[in-house]
Coordinates of C-alpha atoms in Angstrom, one line a residue:
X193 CA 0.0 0.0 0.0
X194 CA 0.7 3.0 -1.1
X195 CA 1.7 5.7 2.1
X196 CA 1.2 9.3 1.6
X197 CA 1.1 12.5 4.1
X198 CA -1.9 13.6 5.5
X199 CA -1.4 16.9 4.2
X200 CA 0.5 16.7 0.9
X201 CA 0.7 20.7 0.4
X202 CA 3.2 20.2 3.4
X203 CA 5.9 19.3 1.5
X204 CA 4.5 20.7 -2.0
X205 CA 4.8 17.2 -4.0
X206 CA 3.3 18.9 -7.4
X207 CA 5.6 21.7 -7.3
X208 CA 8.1 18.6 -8.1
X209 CA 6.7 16.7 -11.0
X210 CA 8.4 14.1 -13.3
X211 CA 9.7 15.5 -16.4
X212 CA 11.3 12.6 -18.3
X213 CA 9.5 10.8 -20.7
X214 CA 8.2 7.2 -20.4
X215 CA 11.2 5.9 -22.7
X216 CA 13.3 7.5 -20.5
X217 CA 11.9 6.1 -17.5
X218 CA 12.4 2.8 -18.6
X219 CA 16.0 3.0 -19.4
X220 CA 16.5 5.1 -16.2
X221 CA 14.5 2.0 -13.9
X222 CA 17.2 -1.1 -15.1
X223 CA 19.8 1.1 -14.3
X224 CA 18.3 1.9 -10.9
X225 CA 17.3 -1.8 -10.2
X226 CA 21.6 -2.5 -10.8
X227 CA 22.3 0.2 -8.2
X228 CA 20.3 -1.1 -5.8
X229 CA 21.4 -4.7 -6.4
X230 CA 24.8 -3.4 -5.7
X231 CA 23.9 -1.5 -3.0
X232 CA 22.2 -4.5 -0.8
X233 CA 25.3 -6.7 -2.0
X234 CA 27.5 -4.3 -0.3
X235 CA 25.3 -3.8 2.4
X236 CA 25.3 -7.3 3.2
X237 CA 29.3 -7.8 3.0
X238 CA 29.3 -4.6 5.1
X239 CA 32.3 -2.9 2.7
X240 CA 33.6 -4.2 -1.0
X241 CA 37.0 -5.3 -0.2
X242 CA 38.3 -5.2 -3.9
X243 CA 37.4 -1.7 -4.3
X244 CA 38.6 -0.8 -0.4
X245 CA 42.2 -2.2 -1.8
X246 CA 42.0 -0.4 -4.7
X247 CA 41.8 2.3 -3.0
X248 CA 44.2 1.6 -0.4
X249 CA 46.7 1.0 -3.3
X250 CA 46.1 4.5 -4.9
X251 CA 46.2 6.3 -1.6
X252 CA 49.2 4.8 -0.7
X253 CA 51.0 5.8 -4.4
X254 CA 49.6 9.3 -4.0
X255 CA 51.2 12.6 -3.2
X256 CA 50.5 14.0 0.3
X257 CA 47.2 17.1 -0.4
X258 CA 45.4 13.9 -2.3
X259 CA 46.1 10.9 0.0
X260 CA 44.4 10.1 3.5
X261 CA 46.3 6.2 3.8
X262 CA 43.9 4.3 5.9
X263 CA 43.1 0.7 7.5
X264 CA 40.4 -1.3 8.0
X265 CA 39.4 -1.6 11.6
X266 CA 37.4 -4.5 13.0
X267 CA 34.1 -4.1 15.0
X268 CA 30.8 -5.9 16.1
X269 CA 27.4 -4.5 14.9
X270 CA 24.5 -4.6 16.5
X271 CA 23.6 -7.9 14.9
X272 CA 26.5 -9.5 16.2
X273 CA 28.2 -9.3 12.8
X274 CA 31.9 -9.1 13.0
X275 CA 33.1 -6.1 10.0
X276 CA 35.0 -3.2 9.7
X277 CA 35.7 0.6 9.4
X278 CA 37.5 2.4 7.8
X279 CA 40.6 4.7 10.1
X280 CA 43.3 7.0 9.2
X281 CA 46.1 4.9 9.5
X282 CA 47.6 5.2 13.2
X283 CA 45.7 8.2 14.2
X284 CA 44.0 8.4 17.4
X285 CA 40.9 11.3 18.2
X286 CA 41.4 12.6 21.7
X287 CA 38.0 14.7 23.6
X288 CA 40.1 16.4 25.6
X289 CA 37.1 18.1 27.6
X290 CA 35.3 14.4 28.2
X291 CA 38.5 13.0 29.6
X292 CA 38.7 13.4 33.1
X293 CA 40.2 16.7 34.1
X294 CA 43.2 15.1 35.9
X295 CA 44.7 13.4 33.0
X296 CA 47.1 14.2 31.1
X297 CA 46.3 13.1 27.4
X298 CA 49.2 15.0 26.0
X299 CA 51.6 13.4 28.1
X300 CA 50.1 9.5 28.3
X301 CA 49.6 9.6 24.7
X302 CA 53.3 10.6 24.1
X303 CA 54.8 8.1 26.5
X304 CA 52.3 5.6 24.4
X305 CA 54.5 7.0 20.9
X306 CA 52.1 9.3 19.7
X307 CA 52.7 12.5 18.1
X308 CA 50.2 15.8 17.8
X309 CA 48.7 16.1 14.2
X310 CA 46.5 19.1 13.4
X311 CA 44.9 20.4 10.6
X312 CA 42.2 22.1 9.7
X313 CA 40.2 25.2 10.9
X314 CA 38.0 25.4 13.5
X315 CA 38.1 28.4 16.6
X316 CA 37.1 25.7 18.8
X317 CA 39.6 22.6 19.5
X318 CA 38.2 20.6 22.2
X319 CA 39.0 17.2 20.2
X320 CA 42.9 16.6 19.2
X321 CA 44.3 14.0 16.5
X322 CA 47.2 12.1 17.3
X323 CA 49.6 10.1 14.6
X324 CA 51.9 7.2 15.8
X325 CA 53.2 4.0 13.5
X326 CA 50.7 2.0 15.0
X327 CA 48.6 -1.2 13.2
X328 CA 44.9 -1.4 13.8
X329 CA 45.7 -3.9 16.5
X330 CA 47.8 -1.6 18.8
X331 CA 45.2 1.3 18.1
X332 CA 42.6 -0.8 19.9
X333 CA 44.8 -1.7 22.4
X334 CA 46.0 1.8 23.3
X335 CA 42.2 2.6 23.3
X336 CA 41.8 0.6 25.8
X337 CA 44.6 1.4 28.2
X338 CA 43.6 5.6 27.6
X339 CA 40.0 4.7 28.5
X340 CA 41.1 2.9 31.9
X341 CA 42.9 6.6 32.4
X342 CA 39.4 8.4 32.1
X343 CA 41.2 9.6 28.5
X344 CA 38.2 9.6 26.2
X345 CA 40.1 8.1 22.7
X346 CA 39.4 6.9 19.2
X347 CA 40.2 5.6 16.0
X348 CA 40.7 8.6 13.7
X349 CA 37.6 7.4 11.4
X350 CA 37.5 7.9 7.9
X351 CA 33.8 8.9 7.1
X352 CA 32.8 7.7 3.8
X353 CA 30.1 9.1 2.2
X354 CA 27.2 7.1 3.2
X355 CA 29.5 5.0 5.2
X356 CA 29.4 2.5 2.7
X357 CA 31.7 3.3 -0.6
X358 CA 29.2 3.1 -3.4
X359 CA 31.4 0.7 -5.1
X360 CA 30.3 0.2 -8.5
X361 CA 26.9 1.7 -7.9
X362 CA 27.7 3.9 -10.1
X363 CA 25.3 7.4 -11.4
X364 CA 24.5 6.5 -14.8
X365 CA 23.4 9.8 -17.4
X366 CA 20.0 10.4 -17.5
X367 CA 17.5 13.1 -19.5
X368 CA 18.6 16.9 -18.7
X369 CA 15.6 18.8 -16.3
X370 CA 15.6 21.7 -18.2
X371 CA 16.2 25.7 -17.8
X372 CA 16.9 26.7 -14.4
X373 CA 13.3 26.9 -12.8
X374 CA 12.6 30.9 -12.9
X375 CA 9.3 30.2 -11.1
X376 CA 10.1 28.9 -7.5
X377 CA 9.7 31.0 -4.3
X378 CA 12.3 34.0 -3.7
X379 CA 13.3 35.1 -0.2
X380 CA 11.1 37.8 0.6
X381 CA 12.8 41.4 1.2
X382 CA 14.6 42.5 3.6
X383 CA 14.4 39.1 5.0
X384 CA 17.7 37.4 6.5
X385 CA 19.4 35.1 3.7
X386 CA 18.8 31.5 3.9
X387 CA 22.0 29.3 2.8
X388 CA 22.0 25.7 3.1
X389 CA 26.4 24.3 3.8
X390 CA 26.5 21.0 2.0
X391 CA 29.5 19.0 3.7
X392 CA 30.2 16.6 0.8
X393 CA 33.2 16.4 -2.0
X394 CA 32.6 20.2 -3.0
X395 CA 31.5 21.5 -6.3
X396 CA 32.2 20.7 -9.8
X397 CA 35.1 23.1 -11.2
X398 CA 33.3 23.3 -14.8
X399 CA 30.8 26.3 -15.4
X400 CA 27.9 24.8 -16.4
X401 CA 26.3 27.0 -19.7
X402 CA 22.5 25.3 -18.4
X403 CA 22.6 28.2 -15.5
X404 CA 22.0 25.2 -13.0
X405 CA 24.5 25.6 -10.3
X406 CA 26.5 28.8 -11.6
X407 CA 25.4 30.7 -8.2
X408 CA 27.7 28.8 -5.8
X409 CA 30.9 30.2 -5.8
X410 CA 33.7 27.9 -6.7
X411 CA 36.8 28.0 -4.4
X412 CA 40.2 26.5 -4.6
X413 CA 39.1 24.7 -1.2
X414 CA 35.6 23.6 -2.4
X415 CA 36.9 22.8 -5.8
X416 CA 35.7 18.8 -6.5
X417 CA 38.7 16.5 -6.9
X418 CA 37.0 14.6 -10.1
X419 CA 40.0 13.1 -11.7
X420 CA 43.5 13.4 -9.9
X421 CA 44.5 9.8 -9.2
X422 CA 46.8 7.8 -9.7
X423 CA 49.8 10.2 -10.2
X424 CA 51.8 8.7 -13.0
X425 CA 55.3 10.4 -13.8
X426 CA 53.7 13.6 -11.7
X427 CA 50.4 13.6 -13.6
X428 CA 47.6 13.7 -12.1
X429 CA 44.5 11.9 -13.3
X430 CA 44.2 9.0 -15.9
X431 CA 40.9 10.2 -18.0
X432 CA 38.7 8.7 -15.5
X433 CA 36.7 10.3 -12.4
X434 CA 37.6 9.0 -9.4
X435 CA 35.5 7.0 -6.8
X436 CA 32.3 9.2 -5.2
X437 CA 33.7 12.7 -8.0
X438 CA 30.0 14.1 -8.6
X439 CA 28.2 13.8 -5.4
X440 CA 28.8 17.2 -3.8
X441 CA 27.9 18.3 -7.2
X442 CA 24.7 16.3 -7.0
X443 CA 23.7 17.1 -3.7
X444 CA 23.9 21.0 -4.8
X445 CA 22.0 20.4 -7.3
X446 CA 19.0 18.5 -5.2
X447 CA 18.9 21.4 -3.3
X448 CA 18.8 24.0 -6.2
X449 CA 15.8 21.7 -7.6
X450 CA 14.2 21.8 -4.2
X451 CA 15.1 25.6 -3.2
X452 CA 16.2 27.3 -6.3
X453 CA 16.0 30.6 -4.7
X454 CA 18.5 29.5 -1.4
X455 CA 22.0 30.1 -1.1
X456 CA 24.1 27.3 -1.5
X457 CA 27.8 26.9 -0.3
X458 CA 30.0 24.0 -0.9
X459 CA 32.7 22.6 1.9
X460 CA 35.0 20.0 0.5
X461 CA 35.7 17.7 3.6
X462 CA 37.4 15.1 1.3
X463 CA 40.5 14.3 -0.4
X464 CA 40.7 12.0 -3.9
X465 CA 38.1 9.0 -4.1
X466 CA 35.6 10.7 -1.7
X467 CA 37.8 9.8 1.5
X468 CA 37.6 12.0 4.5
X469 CA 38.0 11.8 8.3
X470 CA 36.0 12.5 11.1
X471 CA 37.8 15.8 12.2
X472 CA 37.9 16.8 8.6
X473 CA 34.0 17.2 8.2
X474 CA 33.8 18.5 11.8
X475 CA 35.9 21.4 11.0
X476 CA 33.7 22.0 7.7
X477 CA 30.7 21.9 9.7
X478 CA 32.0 24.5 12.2
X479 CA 33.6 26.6 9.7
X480 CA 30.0 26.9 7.6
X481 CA 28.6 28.3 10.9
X482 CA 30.9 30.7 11.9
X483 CA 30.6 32.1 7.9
X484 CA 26.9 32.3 8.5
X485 CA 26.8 33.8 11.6
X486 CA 29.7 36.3 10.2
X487 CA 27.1 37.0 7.2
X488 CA 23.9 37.4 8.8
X489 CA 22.2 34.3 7.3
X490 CA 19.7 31.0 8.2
X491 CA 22.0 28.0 8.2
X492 CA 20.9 24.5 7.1
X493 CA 23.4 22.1 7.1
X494 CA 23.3 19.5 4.8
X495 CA 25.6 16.6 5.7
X496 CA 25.3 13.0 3.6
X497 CA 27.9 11.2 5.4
X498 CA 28.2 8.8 8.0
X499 CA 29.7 6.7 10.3
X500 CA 29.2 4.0 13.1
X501 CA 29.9 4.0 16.4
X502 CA 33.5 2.0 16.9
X503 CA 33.2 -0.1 20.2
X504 CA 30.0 2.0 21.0
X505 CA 32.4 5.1 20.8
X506 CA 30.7 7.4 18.2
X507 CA 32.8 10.0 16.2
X508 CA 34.3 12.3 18.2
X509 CA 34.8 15.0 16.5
X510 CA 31.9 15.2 15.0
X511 CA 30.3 14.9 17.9
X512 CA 31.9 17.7 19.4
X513 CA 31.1 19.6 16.4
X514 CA 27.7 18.8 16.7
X515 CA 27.6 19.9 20.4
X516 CA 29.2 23.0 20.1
X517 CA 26.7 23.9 17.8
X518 CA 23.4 23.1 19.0
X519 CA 24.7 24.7 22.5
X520 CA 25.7 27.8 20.7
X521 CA 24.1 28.2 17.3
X522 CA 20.3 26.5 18.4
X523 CA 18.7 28.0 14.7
X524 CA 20.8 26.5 12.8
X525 CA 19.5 23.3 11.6
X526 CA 21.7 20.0 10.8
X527 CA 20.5 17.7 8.3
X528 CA 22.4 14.0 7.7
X529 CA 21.7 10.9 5.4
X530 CA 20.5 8.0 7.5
X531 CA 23.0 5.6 5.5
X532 CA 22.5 2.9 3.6
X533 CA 23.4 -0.2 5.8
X534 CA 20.6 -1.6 5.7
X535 CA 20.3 -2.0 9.1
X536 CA 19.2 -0.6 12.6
X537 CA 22.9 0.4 13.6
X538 CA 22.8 4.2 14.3
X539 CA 25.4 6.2 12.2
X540 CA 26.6 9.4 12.7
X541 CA 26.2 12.0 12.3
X542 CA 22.8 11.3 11.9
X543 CA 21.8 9.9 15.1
X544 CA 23.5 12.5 17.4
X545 CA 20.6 14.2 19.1
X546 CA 19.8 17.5 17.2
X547 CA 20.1 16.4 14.1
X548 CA 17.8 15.8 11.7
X549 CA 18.5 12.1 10.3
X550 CA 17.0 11.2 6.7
X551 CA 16.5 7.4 5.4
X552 CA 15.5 6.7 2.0
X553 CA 12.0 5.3 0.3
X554 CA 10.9 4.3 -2.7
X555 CA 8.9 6.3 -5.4
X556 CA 6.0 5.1 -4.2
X557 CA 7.1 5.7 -0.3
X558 CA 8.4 2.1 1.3
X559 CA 11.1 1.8 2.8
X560 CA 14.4 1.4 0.9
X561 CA 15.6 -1.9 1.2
X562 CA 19.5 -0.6 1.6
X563 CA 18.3 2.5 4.0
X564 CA 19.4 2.1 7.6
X565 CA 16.5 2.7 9.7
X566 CA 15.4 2.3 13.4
X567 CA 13.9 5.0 16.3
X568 CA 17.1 7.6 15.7
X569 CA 15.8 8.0 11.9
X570 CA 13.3 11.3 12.3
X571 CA 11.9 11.1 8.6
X572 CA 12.4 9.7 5.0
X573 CA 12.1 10.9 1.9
X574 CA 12.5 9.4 -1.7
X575 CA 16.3 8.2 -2.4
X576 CA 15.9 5.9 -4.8
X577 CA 16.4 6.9 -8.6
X578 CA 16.9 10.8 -7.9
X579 CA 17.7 13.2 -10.1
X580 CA 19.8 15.8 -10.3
X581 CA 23.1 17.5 -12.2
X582 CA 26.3 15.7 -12.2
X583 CA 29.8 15.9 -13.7
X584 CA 31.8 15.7 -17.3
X585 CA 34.2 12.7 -17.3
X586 CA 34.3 8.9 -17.8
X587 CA 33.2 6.0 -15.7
X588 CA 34.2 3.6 -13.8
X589 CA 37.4 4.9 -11.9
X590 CA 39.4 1.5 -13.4
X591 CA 38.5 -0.1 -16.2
X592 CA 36.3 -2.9 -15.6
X593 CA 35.0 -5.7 -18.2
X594 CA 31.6 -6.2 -16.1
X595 CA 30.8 -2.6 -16.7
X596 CA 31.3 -0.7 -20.3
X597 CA 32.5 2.6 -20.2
X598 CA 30.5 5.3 -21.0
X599 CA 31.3 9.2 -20.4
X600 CA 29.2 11.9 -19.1
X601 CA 29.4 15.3 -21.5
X602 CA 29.3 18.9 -20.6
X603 CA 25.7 20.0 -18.9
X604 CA 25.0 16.3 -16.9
X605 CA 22.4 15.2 -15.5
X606 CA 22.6 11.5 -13.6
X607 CA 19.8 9.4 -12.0
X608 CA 21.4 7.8 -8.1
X609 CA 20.0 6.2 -5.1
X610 CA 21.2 6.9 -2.1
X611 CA 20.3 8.4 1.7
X612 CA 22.7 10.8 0.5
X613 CA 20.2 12.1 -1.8
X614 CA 17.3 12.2 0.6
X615 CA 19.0 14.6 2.9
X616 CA 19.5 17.5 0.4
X617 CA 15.6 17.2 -0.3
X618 CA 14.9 17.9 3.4
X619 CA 17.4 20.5 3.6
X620 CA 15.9 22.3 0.6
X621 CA 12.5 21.9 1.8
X622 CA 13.3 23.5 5.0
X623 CA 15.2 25.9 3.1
X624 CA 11.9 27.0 1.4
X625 CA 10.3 27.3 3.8
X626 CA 12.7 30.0 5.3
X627 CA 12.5 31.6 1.8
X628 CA 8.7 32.3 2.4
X629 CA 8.9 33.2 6.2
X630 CA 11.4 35.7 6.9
X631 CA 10.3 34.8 10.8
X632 CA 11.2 31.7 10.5
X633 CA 14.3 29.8 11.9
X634 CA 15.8 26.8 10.3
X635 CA 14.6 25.1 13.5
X636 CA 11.0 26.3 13.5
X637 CA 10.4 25.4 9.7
X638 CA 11.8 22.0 10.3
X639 CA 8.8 21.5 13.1
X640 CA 6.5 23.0 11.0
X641 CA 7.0 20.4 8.4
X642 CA 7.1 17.8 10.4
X643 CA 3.2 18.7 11.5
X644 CA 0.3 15.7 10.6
X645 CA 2.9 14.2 8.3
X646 CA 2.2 10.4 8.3
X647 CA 5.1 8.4 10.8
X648 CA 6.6 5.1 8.7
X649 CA 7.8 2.7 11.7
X650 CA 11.7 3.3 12.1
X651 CA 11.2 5.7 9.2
X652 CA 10.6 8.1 11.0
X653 CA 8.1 10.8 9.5
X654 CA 7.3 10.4 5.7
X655 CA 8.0 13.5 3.2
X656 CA 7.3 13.1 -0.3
X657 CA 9.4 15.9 -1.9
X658 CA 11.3 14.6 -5.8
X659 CA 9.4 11.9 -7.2
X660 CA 12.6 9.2 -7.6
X661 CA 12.5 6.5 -10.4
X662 CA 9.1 4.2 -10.5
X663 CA 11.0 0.0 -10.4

């Protein structure tokens, strides 16, 4: 049976209909019935171990401002499973102000042979990262020996995006949307700007001539590493995007379809092949408030990442980031993909209280048979078969004889399934929201949406907002 909200002008489904044509559709479906196949194989293996060494190998071979080497790290889910995550090879996250106040981290951690290691930006530093020669094995271990101090420790995770690497699920071209929708809802004046941060792999470098996309200003920092690896003779890039290049680009765009009127600014968290750490997309996430608040705008973070907890340990960076700003920055309103596990295992960010977490459905509203789900999940949206604009180059990342090449020209658009791309939606919507309220907070038009919509068991709240691709 078909579930839909009670009041369906909530979330404005017919300001969103389907513009490709039944051919299309078709075409569009078997590619989205592969994606998913992939996606519940991976799912069920928990990680695809040829790609992961793939691209281990490549991370390894890489100069230093592309390469984050990591390891795979053993844990137990909730099911009992024995599987892994992904760490930042023998790099430990320190929460220096949940460790009791009478250690000394600093000085344990140094005597353990760890080293300080800091980058990135952030006016707040109550988490530290810490680099030794260590195996996966002795991280645990000094885990352990730093908790018995009161030192609250981690892995450094690497935070995937989705938590599971989308493998060979692959965006696949699709029929273009159109002209830039000059119709939608403008902020009203002298209203407060409404921008929404999306925390992802940045934007595409190429100036699109279709004017989606050509408002967000492109940085050297937010600039999407599409092609750089491998590094042969001190060249970067072999004709080929690289794993997860297109899905900040992606994400923009869901919220340009969604809120074409919204500002939207990119933070690239990641390095090549979509890899980034825990503190990495903390420090994005506090740097896109302090620019808003420095700019006198509504916030919406949009983050589609995630992690699990390690050893019941969530991230810890990310959790401080997330504390710091729901104490200090209440009206701004974070938004992050539920994950696409499968399963009832809370990832992170999502599941930290005060953030909104977003599973996926189908186009006809069930639940998405990869989504992760379960009581932390406050509401779903469609995720599977989305569209929205992606990048020029070629896929797959390495030649493959399963899976034909085929290139993606100037002006893409690309049909994916993800939680990654239910979160945007959610973050637009809200984002419109603010666009017709200059009263409202981020915060406020969240609850407001939330009001007699329809509740999905473990689903959290349903929200029909793009339609997604009919199976």
């Amino acid at each position: 049976m078909t579930i839909k909200p009670r009041h369906p002008s909530a979330s404005a489904p017919d300001e969103f209909p389907e513009h490709r044509s039944g051919k299309q559709l078709k075409i569009d479906a078997a590619h989205v019935r592969r994606q998913l196949q992939v996606m519940l194989v991976d799912a069920r293996r928990g990680r695809t171990s040829e790609i992961i060494d793939q691209m281990r190998e490549r991370q390894e071979r890489a100069p230093r401002q592309f390469a984050l080497p990591f390891d795979r790290y053993p844990v137990t889910d909730l099911a009992g499973r024995r599987t892994y995550v992904l760490v930042a090879r023998g790099q430990l996250v320190v929460d220096v102000e949940a460790s009791r106040p009478e250690s000394d981290p600093q000085r344990v951690l140094r005597r353990l042979g760890y080293r300080p290691w800091q980058r990135g930006w952030s006016p707040e530093r109550p988490t530290r990262v810490f680099e030794g020669r260590k195996t996966p094995q002795e991280l645990a271990g000094d885990v352990g020996q730093l908790t018995k101090l009161g030192i609250t420790a981690a892995p450094h995770l690497v935070v995937p995006l989705g938590h599971i690497i989308k493998g060979d699920d692959y965006p696949f071209a699709t029929a273009a949307l159109g002209d830039f929708p000059q119709t939608a809802a403008a902020g009203r004046p002298g209203a407060p700007a409404v921008r929404v941060a999306v925390i992802d792999t940045g934007i595409t470098p190429e100036d699109r001539t279709d004017s989606w996309l050509d408002s967000i200003v492109r940085r050297s920092d937010n600039t999407e590493l599409l092609d750089v690896l491998p590094v042969v003779n001190g060249r970067a890039g072999d004709g080929r995007l690289d794993w997860s290049a297109g899905h900040g680009s992606f994400a923009a765009g869901i919220v340009q379809r969604v809120a074409p009127r919204c500002e939207v600014r990119a933070y690239r968290f990641t390095r090549s092949d979509g890899l980034g750490t825990d503190k990495d997309a903390a420090e994005a996430m506090l740097r896109a408030v302090h620019e808003a608040a420095a700019d006198g705008v509504r916030l919406i973070i949009n983050a589609s990442i995630g992690t699990p907890a390690v050893d019941g340990v969530p991230p810890l960076a990310l959790q401080s980031a997330v504390r710091t700003i729901v104490d200090r920055f209440p009206e701004v309103l974070i938004v992050a993909s539920a994950g696409n596990n499968g399963s009832k295992d809370p990832m992170y960010p999502a599941a930290f209280d005060g953030v909104v977490a977003v599973g996926a459905l189908t186009a006809d509203l069930q639940p998405a048979p990869f989504s992760s789900h379960g009581d932390w999940v406050d509401c779903s949206c469609v995720g599977v078969g989305v569209v929205a604009t992606f990048v020029t180059g070629t896929l797959p990342p390495v030649p493959d004889p399963a899976v034909a090449d085929y290139t993606f020209p100037a002006n893409s658009w690309a049909v994916w399934s993800g939680t990654s791309f239910s979160a945007p939606q959610i973050s637009g919507l809200v984002a419109r929201a603010c666009l017709n309220d200059p009263k409202l907070t981020p915060r406020d038009a969240w609850d407001a949406l939330l009001a007699g919509q329809h509740t999905l068991p473990d689903y959290g709240r349903v929200l029909r907002v793009l339609p997604g691709t009919p199976l």
